[in-house]
mmCIF file of C-alpha atoms in Angstrom:
data_model
loop_
_atom_site.group_PDB
_atom_site.id
_atom_site.type_symbol
_atom_site.label_atom_id
_atom_site.label_comp_id
_atom_site.label_asym_id
_atom_site.label_seq_id
_atom_site.Cartn_x
_atom_site.Cartn_y
_atom_site.Cartn_z
ATOM 1 C CA UNK A 93 16.211 -30.187 -54.143
ATOM 2 C CA UNK A 94 12.653 -30.264 -53.231
ATOM 3 C CA UNK A 95 12.722 -30.265 -48.935
ATOM 4 C CA UNK A 96 10.198 -33.408 -47.056
ATOM 5 C CA UNK A 97 7.128 -32.997 -46.756
ATOM 6 C CA UNK A 98 6.347 -31.796 -41.990
ATOM 7 C CA UNK A 99 4.343 -34.984 -42.559
ATOM 8 C CA UNK A 100 7.604 -37.483 -43.328
ATOM 9 C CA UNK A 101 10.561 -35.114 -41.492
ATOM 10 C CA UNK A 102 11.505 -35.539 -37.655
ATOM 11 C CA UNK A 103 12.191 -32.425 -35.731
ATOM 12 C CA UNK A 104 15.527 -32.071 -34.042
ATOM 13 C CA UNK A 105 13.743 -31.402 -30.231
ATOM 14 C CA UNK A 106 16.844 -30.994 -27.477
ATOM 15 C CA UNK A 107 14.722 -30.584 -24.871
ATOM 16 C CA UNK A 108 14.330 -34.749 -23.938
ATOM 17 C CA UNK A 109 18.215 -34.769 -23.856
ATOM 18 C CA UNK A 110 19.568 -34.792 -19.883
ATOM 19 C CA UNK A 111 20.615 -31.689 -18.153
ATOM 20 C CA UNK A 112 23.775 -31.249 -17.347
ATOM 21 C CA UNK A 113 23.592 -31.186 -14.060
ATOM 22 C CA UNK A 114 20.741 -33.250 -12.501
ATOM 23 C CA UNK A 115 18.248 -31.170 -10.201
ATOM 24 C CA UNK A 116 14.485 -30.207 -9.905
ATOM 25 C CA UNK A 117 13.608 -26.455 -10.572
ATOM 26 C CA UNK A 118 10.883 -24.476 -8.373
ATOM 27 C CA UNK A 119 9.185 -23.066 -11.613
ATOM 28 C CA UNK A 120 9.420 -22.407 -15.339
ATOM 29 C CA UNK A 121 7.479 -20.778 -17.255
ATOM 30 C CA UNK A 122 7.140 -17.387 -18.853
ATOM 31 C CA UNK A 123 6.055 -14.527 -17.451
ATOM 32 C CA UNK A 124 4.345 -10.799 -18.905
ATOM 33 C CA UNK A 125 2.423 -12.841 -21.654
ATOM 34 C CA UNK A 126 -0.532 -10.618 -23.638
ATOM 35 C CA UNK A 127 -3.698 -12.269 -23.373
ATOM 36 C CA UNK A 128 -7.183 -11.095 -23.191
ATOM 37 C CA UNK A 129 -8.998 -11.677 -20.420
ATOM 38 C CA UNK A 130 -12.730 -12.431 -19.679
ATOM 39 C CA UNK A 131 -13.204 -10.947 -16.287
ATOM 40 C CA UNK A 132 -16.874 -9.793 -14.177
ATOM 41 C CA UNK A 133 -18.597 -6.741 -14.211
ATOM 42 C CA UNK A 134 -20.299 -4.954 -11.011
ATOM 43 C CA UNK A 135 -23.890 -6.246 -13.143
ATOM 44 C CA UNK A 136 -22.400 -9.476 -13.681
ATOM 45 C CA UNK A 137 -21.592 -9.629 -17.120
ATOM 46 C CA UNK A 138 -18.293 -10.632 -18.562
ATOM 47 C CA UNK A 139 -16.324 -8.657 -19.960
ATOM 48 C CA UNK A 140 -13.190 -8.420 -22.526
ATOM 49 C CA UNK A 141 -9.826 -6.793 -20.312
ATOM 50 C CA UNK A 142 -6.030 -6.937 -22.669
ATOM 51 C CA UNK A 143 -3.917 -8.732 -19.240
ATOM 52 C CA UNK A 144 -0.974 -9.354 -18.661
ATOM 53 C CA UNK A 145 0.060 -12.790 -17.299
ATOM 54 C CA UNK A 146 3.180 -14.732 -16.492
ATOM 55 C CA UNK A 147 2.954 -18.981 -16.871
ATOM 56 C CA UNK A 148 4.861 -21.499 -14.643
ATOM 57 C CA UNK A 149 5.029 -24.885 -13.712
ATOM 58 C CA UNK A 150 7.602 -27.543 -10.963
ATOM 59 C CA UNK A 151 9.767 -29.154 -13.090
ATOM 60 C CA UNK A 152 10.615 -32.594 -10.645
ATOM 61 C CA UNK A 153 11.835 -34.091 -12.768
ATOM 62 C CA UNK A 154 15.491 -34.158 -12.296
ATOM 63 C CA UNK A 155 17.807 -35.599 -14.772
ATOM 64 C CA UNK A 156 14.700 -33.400 -16.750
ATOM 65 C CA UNK A 157 16.309 -31.702 -19.754
ATOM 66 C CA UNK A 158 13.008 -28.903 -19.853
ATOM 67 C CA UNK A 159 9.261 -28.305 -20.201
ATOM 68 C CA UNK A 160 6.937 -28.906 -22.340
ATOM 69 C CA UNK A 161 6.634 -24.476 -22.872
ATOM 70 C CA UNK A 162 4.680 -24.340 -25.634
ATOM 71 C CA UNK A 163 2.009 -26.277 -24.476
ATOM 72 C CA UNK A 164 1.305 -23.793 -21.126
ATOM 73 C CA UNK A 165 1.427 -20.802 -23.878
ATOM 74 C CA UNK A 166 -1.082 -22.566 -26.379
ATOM 75 C CA UNK A 167 -3.225 -24.088 -22.831
ATOM 76 C CA UNK A 168 -3.465 -20.192 -21.866
ATOM 77 C CA UNK A 169 -5.354 -19.268 -25.451
ATOM 78 C CA UNK A 170 -8.137 -21.502 -24.761
ATOM 79 C CA UNK A 171 -7.603 -21.260 -20.960
ATOM 80 C CA UNK A 172 -10.014 -17.553 -20.768
ATOM 81 C CA UNK A 173 -11.700 -17.553 -23.829
ATOM 82 C CA UNK A 174 -15.963 -18.317 -22.835
ATOM 83 C CA UNK A 175 -15.867 -18.032 -19.596
ATOM 84 C CA UNK A 176 -14.816 -15.587 -16.724
ATOM 85 C CA UNK A 177 -11.687 -15.370 -14.548
ATOM 86 C CA UNK A 178 -12.789 -17.516 -10.605
ATOM 87 C CA UNK A 179 -10.938 -19.667 -8.438
ATOM 88 C CA UNK A 180 -13.229 -22.506 -10.241
ATOM 89 C CA UNK A 181 -11.974 -21.049 -13.441
ATOM 90 C CA UNK A 182 -8.252 -21.061 -12.042
ATOM 91 C CA UNK A 183 -7.758 -24.404 -10.309
ATOM 92 C CA UNK A 184 -9.274 -26.390 -13.431
ATOM 93 C CA UNK A 185 -6.430 -23.580 -15.592
ATOM 94 C CA UNK A 186 -4.647 -24.812 -13.301
ATOM 95 C CA UNK A 187 -5.257 -28.591 -13.567
ATOM 96 C CA UNK A 188 -4.903 -28.625 -17.389
ATOM 97 C CA UNK A 189 -1.943 -27.512 -16.904
ATOM 98 C CA UNK A 190 -0.241 -29.435 -14.502
ATOM 99 C CA UNK A 191 -1.690 -32.577 -17.143
ATOM 100 C CA UNK A 192 0.081 -31.176 -20.249
ATOM 101 C CA UNK A 193 4.110 -31.523 -18.733
ATOM 102 C CA UNK A 194 3.214 -35.374 -18.715
ATOM 103 C CA UNK A 195 4.748 -35.832 -14.899
ATOM 104 C CA UNK A 196 7.260 -33.720 -15.284
ATOM 105 C CA UNK A 197 5.645 -31.008 -13.151
ATOM 106 C CA UNK A 198 3.001 -31.052 -9.507
ATOM 107 C CA UNK A 199 2.189 -27.502 -9.101
ATOM 108 C CA UNK A 200 0.948 -25.182 -11.360
ATOM 109 C CA UNK A 201 1.020 -20.888 -11.564
ATOM 110 C CA UNK A 202 -0.532 -18.162 -12.429
ATOM 111 C CA UNK A 203 0.177 -14.454 -12.281
ATOM 112 C CA UNK A 204 -3.055 -12.443 -13.892
ATOM 113 C CA UNK A 205 -2.870 -8.567 -14.537
ATOM 114 C CA UNK A 206 -4.986 -6.269 -15.979
ATOM 115 C CA UNK A 207 -6.862 -2.723 -15.457
ATOM 116 C CA UNK A 208 -9.958 -3.155 -14.010
ATOM 117 C CA UNK A 209 -12.752 -0.220 -14.785
ATOM 118 C CA UNK A 210 -16.139 0.762 -12.999
ATOM 119 C CA UNK A 211 -18.459 2.924 -13.566
ATOM 120 C CA UNK A 212 -18.576 5.890 -10.289
ATOM 121 C CA UNK A 213 -20.765 8.141 -9.780
ATOM 122 C CA UNK A 214 -20.535 11.569 -9.112
ATOM 123 C CA UNK A 215 -21.521 13.081 -5.346
ATOM 124 C CA UNK A 216 -24.177 15.938 -6.657
ATOM 125 C CA UNK A 217 -24.516 16.456 -9.593
ATOM 126 C CA UNK A 218 -25.406 13.127 -11.414
ATOM 127 C CA UNK A 219 -22.851 12.860 -13.537
ATOM 128 C CA UNK A 220 -20.947 10.049 -13.789
ATOM 129 C CA UNK A 221 -16.836 8.590 -15.388
ATOM 130 C CA UNK A 222 -14.484 5.658 -15.583
ATOM 131 C CA UNK A 223 -11.572 5.118 -12.686
ATOM 132 C CA UNK A 224 -9.221 2.381 -13.295
ATOM 133 C CA UNK A 225 -8.156 0.114 -10.995
ATOM 134 C CA UNK A 226 -4.694 -1.882 -11.092
ATOM 135 C CA UNK A 227 -5.344 -5.729 -10.456
ATOM 136 C CA UNK A 228 -2.812 -9.218 -9.558
ATOM 137 C CA UNK A 229 -4.503 -11.880 -10.208
ATOM 138 C CA UNK A 230 -2.376 -14.437 -8.440
ATOM 139 C CA UNK A 231 -3.225 -18.614 -8.195
ATOM 140 C CA UNK A 232 -1.007 -21.310 -7.279
ATOM 141 C CA UNK A 233 -2.336 -25.007 -7.522
ATOM 142 C CA UNK A 234 0.354 -27.603 -5.426
ATOM 143 C CA UNK A 235 -0.551 -31.001 -4.382
ATOM 144 C CA UNK A 236 -3.959 -30.298 -5.235
ATOM 145 C CA UNK A 237 -4.583 -26.993 -2.696
ATOM 146 C CA UNK A 238 -5.350 -23.794 -4.412
ATOM 147 C CA UNK A 239 -4.065 -20.533 -3.108
ATOM 148 C CA UNK A 240 -5.557 -17.656 -4.031
ATOM 149 C CA UNK A 241 -4.362 -13.954 -3.555
ATOM 150 C CA UNK A 242 -5.370 -10.877 -4.463
ATOM 151 C CA UNK A 243 -4.035 -7.492 -5.120
ATOM 152 C CA UNK A 244 -5.528 -4.124 -5.433
ATOM 153 C CA UNK A 245 -4.910 -0.086 -5.053
ATOM 154 C CA UNK A 246 -8.241 3.017 -4.668
ATOM 155 C CA UNK A 247 -6.932 6.863 -4.747
ATOM 156 C CA UNK A 248 -8.223 8.557 -2.125
ATOM 157 C CA UNK A 249 -8.284 12.606 -0.664
ATOM 158 C CA UNK A 250 -6.852 12.910 2.064
ATOM 159 C CA UNK A 251 -5.941 15.947 4.263
ATOM 160 C CA UNK A 252 -3.645 16.597 7.817
ATOM 161 C CA UNK A 253 -5.807 16.892 10.818
ATOM 162 C CA UNK A 254 -3.072 18.743 12.073
ATOM 163 C CA UNK A 255 -2.533 21.234 9.225
ATOM 164 C CA UNK A 256 -6.239 21.454 9.748
ATOM 165 C CA UNK A 257 -6.138 22.916 13.099
ATOM 166 C CA UNK A 258 -2.899 25.227 12.531
ATOM 167 C CA UNK A 259 -5.469 26.929 9.692
ATOM 168 C CA UNK A 260 -8.810 26.411 12.158
ATOM 169 C CA UNK A 261 -6.768 28.839 15.016
ATOM 170 C CA UNK A 262 -5.473 31.644 12.319
ATOM 171 C CA UNK A 263 -9.202 31.998 11.133
ATOM 172 C CA UNK A 264 -9.892 32.585 14.396
ATOM 173 C CA UNK A 265 -6.884 34.638 14.906
ATOM 174 C CA UNK A 266 -8.659 37.299 11.899
ATOM 175 C CA UNK A 267 -11.945 36.905 13.043
ATOM 176 C CA UNK A 268 -11.108 38.090 16.225
ATOM 177 C CA UNK A 269 -8.809 40.884 15.293
ATOM 178 C CA UNK A 270 -10.957 41.638 12.224
ATOM 179 C CA UNK A 271 -14.341 41.842 14.268
ATOM 180 C CA UNK A 272 -12.939 43.326 17.791
ATOM 181 C CA UNK A 273 -14.317 46.130 17.932
ATOM 182 C CA UNK A 274 -17.398 45.678 16.568
ATOM 183 C CA UNK A 275 -21.115 44.981 18.639
ATOM 184 C CA UNK A 276 -22.870 43.997 18.637
ATOM 185 C CA UNK A 277 -22.063 41.086 15.616
ATOM 186 C CA UNK A 278 -24.934 40.758 13.535
ATOM 187 C CA UNK A 279 -25.288 36.949 11.626
ATOM 188 C CA UNK A 280 -26.187 37.753 8.496
ATOM 189 C CA UNK A 281 -22.053 39.873 8.798
ATOM 190 C CA UNK A 282 -20.798 37.241 10.391
ATOM 191 C CA UNK A 283 -21.534 35.476 7.705
ATOM 192 C CA UNK A 284 -20.935 38.081 5.074
ATOM 193 C CA UNK A 285 -16.937 37.721 6.785
ATOM 194 C CA UNK A 286 -16.958 33.650 6.250
ATOM 195 C CA UNK A 287 -17.936 34.000 2.572
ATOM 196 C CA UNK A 288 -15.097 37.099 1.959
ATOM 197 C CA UNK A 289 -11.650 36.186 1.169
ATOM 198 C CA UNK A 290 -10.881 37.462 4.541
ATOM 199 C CA UNK A 291 -12.468 34.042 6.200
ATOM 200 C CA UNK A 292 -9.989 32.482 5.269
ATOM 201 C CA UNK A 293 -7.048 32.492 6.617
ATOM 202 C CA UNK A 294 -5.373 29.600 5.822
ATOM 203 C CA UNK A 295 -6.637 26.351 4.453
ATOM 204 C CA UNK A 296 -5.322 23.240 5.310
ATOM 205 C CA UNK A 297 -3.562 20.670 3.065
ATOM 206 C CA UNK A 298 -4.291 17.920 1.673
ATOM 207 C CA UNK A 299 -3.079 14.928 -1.115
ATOM 208 C CA UNK A 300 -4.164 12.325 -3.289
ATOM 209 C CA UNK A 301 -3.444 8.792 -1.541
ATOM 210 C CA UNK A 302 -3.384 5.061 -2.092
ATOM 211 C CA UNK A 303 -3.901 1.942 -0.171
ATOM 212 C CA UNK A 304 -2.321 -0.933 -2.003
ATOM 213 C CA UNK A 305 -3.863 -4.117 -0.954
ATOM 214 C CA UNK A 306 -3.034 -7.988 -1.455
ATOM 215 C CA UNK A 307 -5.062 -10.644 0.103
ATOM 216 C CA UNK A 308 -5.056 -14.090 0.515
ATOM 217 C CA UNK A 309 -8.814 -15.329 -0.518
ATOM 218 C CA UNK A 310 -10.271 -18.696 0.262
ATOM 219 C CA UNK A 311 -11.284 -19.717 -2.672
ATOM 220 C CA UNK A 312 -14.376 -20.813 -1.309
ATOM 221 C CA UNK A 313 -16.191 -18.071 -3.036
ATOM 222 C CA UNK A 314 -17.557 -18.311 -6.149
ATOM 223 C CA UNK A 315 -16.664 -15.556 -7.551
ATOM 224 C CA UNK A 316 -14.048 -13.558 -6.489
ATOM 225 C CA UNK A 317 -14.828 -10.291 -4.350
ATOM 226 C CA UNK A 318 -12.654 -7.306 -6.889
ATOM 227 C CA UNK A 319 -15.404 -4.830 -7.272
ATOM 228 C CA UNK A 320 -17.264 -5.199 -4.167
ATOM 229 C CA UNK A 321 -14.235 -4.860 -1.811
ATOM 230 C CA UNK A 322 -13.335 -1.492 -3.637
ATOM 231 C CA UNK A 323 -16.762 -0.028 -2.327
ATOM 232 C CA UNK A 324 -16.355 -1.325 0.859
ATOM 233 C CA UNK A 325 -12.737 0.280 1.423
ATOM 234 C CA UNK A 326 -14.382 3.537 -0.899
ATOM 235 C CA UNK A 327 -15.926 3.799 1.795
ATOM 236 C CA UNK A 328 -14.293 3.833 4.979
ATOM 237 C CA UNK A 329 -12.028 5.837 3.684
ATOM 238 C CA UNK A 330 -15.056 8.212 2.778
ATOM 239 C CA UNK A 331 -12.513 10.378 -0.287
ATOM 240 C CA UNK A 332 -11.676 8.276 -2.666
ATOM 241 C CA UNK A 333 -11.194 10.249 -6.212
ATOM 242 C CA UNK A 334 -13.728 11.774 -8.003
ATOM 243 C CA UNK A 335 -14.109 11.366 -12.351
ATOM 244 C CA UNK A 336 -16.572 13.633 -13.504
ATOM 245 C CA UNK A 337 -16.899 16.393 -11.084
ATOM 246 C CA UNK A 338 -19.181 19.759 -11.979
ATOM 247 C CA UNK A 339 -19.200 22.587 -8.514
ATOM 248 C CA UNK A 340 -21.550 21.301 -6.909
ATOM 249 C CA UNK A 341 -19.443 17.852 -6.597
ATOM 250 C CA UNK A 342 -16.456 19.460 -6.065
ATOM 251 C CA UNK A 343 -18.158 21.065 -2.957
ATOM 252 C CA UNK A 344 -19.704 17.868 -1.748
ATOM 253 C CA UNK A 345 -15.784 16.681 -2.003
ATOM 254 C CA UNK A 346 -14.935 19.395 0.007
ATOM 255 C CA UNK A 347 -17.256 18.736 2.564
ATOM 256 C CA UNK A 348 -16.000 15.526 2.646
ATOM 257 C CA UNK A 349 -12.420 16.238 3.058
ATOM 258 C CA UNK A 350 -13.325 17.738 6.025
ATOM 259 C CA UNK A 351 -15.382 15.332 7.836
ATOM 260 C CA UNK A 352 -12.860 12.765 7.199
ATOM 261 C CA UNK A 353 -9.398 14.309 8.571
ATOM 262 C CA UNK A 354 -6.867 11.450 8.002
ATOM 263 C CA UNK A 355 -3.240 10.964 8.574
ATOM 264 C CA UNK A 356 -1.795 7.715 7.199
ATOM 265 C CA UNK A 357 -2.290 5.598 10.188
ATOM 266 C CA UNK A 358 -5.675 6.344 10.053
ATOM 267 C CA UNK A 359 -6.833 5.334 6.886
ATOM 268 C CA UNK A 360 -4.292 2.264 7.517
ATOM 269 C CA UNK A 361 -7.040 1.732 10.276
ATOM 270 C CA UNK A 362 -10.045 2.815 8.012
ATOM 271 C CA UNK A 363 -8.968 -0.374 4.966
ATOM 272 C CA UNK A 364 -7.816 -2.686 8.024
ATOM 273 C CA UNK A 365 -10.929 -2.685 10.141
ATOM 274 C CA UNK A 366 -12.613 -3.593 6.148
ATOM 275 C CA UNK A 367 -10.371 -6.358 4.960
ATOM 276 C CA UNK A 368 -10.289 -7.594 9.360
ATOM 277 C CA UNK A 369 -13.905 -7.837 8.511
ATOM 278 C CA UNK A 370 -15.500 -9.772 5.124
ATOM 279 C CA UNK A 371 -14.926 -13.488 4.631
ATOM 280 C CA UNK A 372 -13.510 -13.748 1.954
ATOM 281 C CA UNK A 373 -10.113 -12.861 3.554
ATOM 282 C CA UNK A 374 -7.953 -15.096 4.652
ATOM 283 C CA UNK A 375 -5.095 -12.694 5.354
ATOM 284 C CA UNK A 376 -4.696 -9.234 4.464
ATOM 285 C CA UNK A 377 -2.326 -6.738 4.001
ATOM 286 C CA UNK A 378 -2.738 -3.242 3.316
ATOM 287 C CA UNK A 379 0.360 0.051 2.618
ATOM 288 C CA UNK A 380 -1.650 3.401 2.660
ATOM 289 C CA UNK A 381 1.104 6.104 1.097
ATOM 290 C CA UNK A 382 -0.201 9.888 1.247
ATOM 291 C CA UNK A 383 2.507 11.916 -1.142
ATOM 292 C CA UNK A 384 2.445 14.830 0.587
ATOM 293 C CA UNK A 385 2.391 18.390 -0.191
ATOM 294 C CA UNK A 386 3.584 19.883 2.333
ATOM 295 C CA UNK A 387 6.921 17.516 1.655
ATOM 296 C CA UNK A 388 8.795 15.926 -0.768
ATOM 297 C CA UNK A 389 9.097 13.024 0.748
ATOM 298 C CA UNK A 390 5.842 10.628 1.208
ATOM 299 C CA UNK A 391 4.297 9.583 4.287
ATOM 300 C CA UNK A 392 3.036 5.129 4.489
ATOM 301 C CA UNK A 393 2.347 3.021 6.845
ATOM 302 C CA UNK A 394 1.203 -0.336 6.657
ATOM 303 C CA UNK A 395 -1.258 -2.761 8.909
ATOM 304 C CA UNK A 396 -1.605 -6.436 8.266
ATOM 305 C CA UNK A 397 -3.950 -8.885 9.959
ATOM 306 C CA UNK A 398 -6.269 -11.740 9.111
ATOM 307 C CA UNK A 399 -9.807 -11.760 8.225
ATOM 308 C CA UNK A 400 -12.939 -13.426 10.829
ATOM 309 C CA UNK A 401 -12.567 -16.922 11.583
#
């Protein structure tokens, strides 16, 4: 017996049945959808990245059993295929998701997660290497109003000011002990001593650290200011972790650490000073974590505030 063709056969759709317990739902959708995105590079050319996407719409009809789930997925498949992610583009996608529900929904939400790759120059050697920055974009359309948030993190080195002071004291005490009877003391002798193992009685402890920020953005800008914000934060923290490193780069990195001794409180204030003056930022939250080499726990500071008015 030949089954009827799909053109004449009507498939059951229980989603159109009435809800057993009528209630509106804030969000219904899917999470962790694998999807390629096109994102802008610092040079302006879009590149394709692998992303994990959450999508949801409101279910405003209390009696409706469910939303048109497959329509959300199919709209997303087409949404980011040909253009880079921008505030205007996100608004269009969100409105399309609402429209796909044919009156069931009035709000839509997207969360995009991916890694931004940036080519970072070495400090002294002229080399360069790629660094990965995890990014999360949340876009929400409610009552025709777009809300955008951008979250990312940067890694840097933090050298403890207290440990540096204690190390300097030990270095000074050893110098006094080694040269107590030396008269006169020539600069060449002192220079040789400083360059020897005797010239380093102690070193301050340093550790890899991370600044994680979440920004509520003003949506009127044409582009997402991700690369510019990363650059500004790394410049203000002054000791971003490096990629390609030769000896001259490592020496330059050591000099930067000595010139930028930081408690976690200092780092949090540096981060806040950048975000509070960025015209793209409506409000910010930031957390810095210093993954201590002295302790088995982390030193953490949080700060929040508003951008320029």
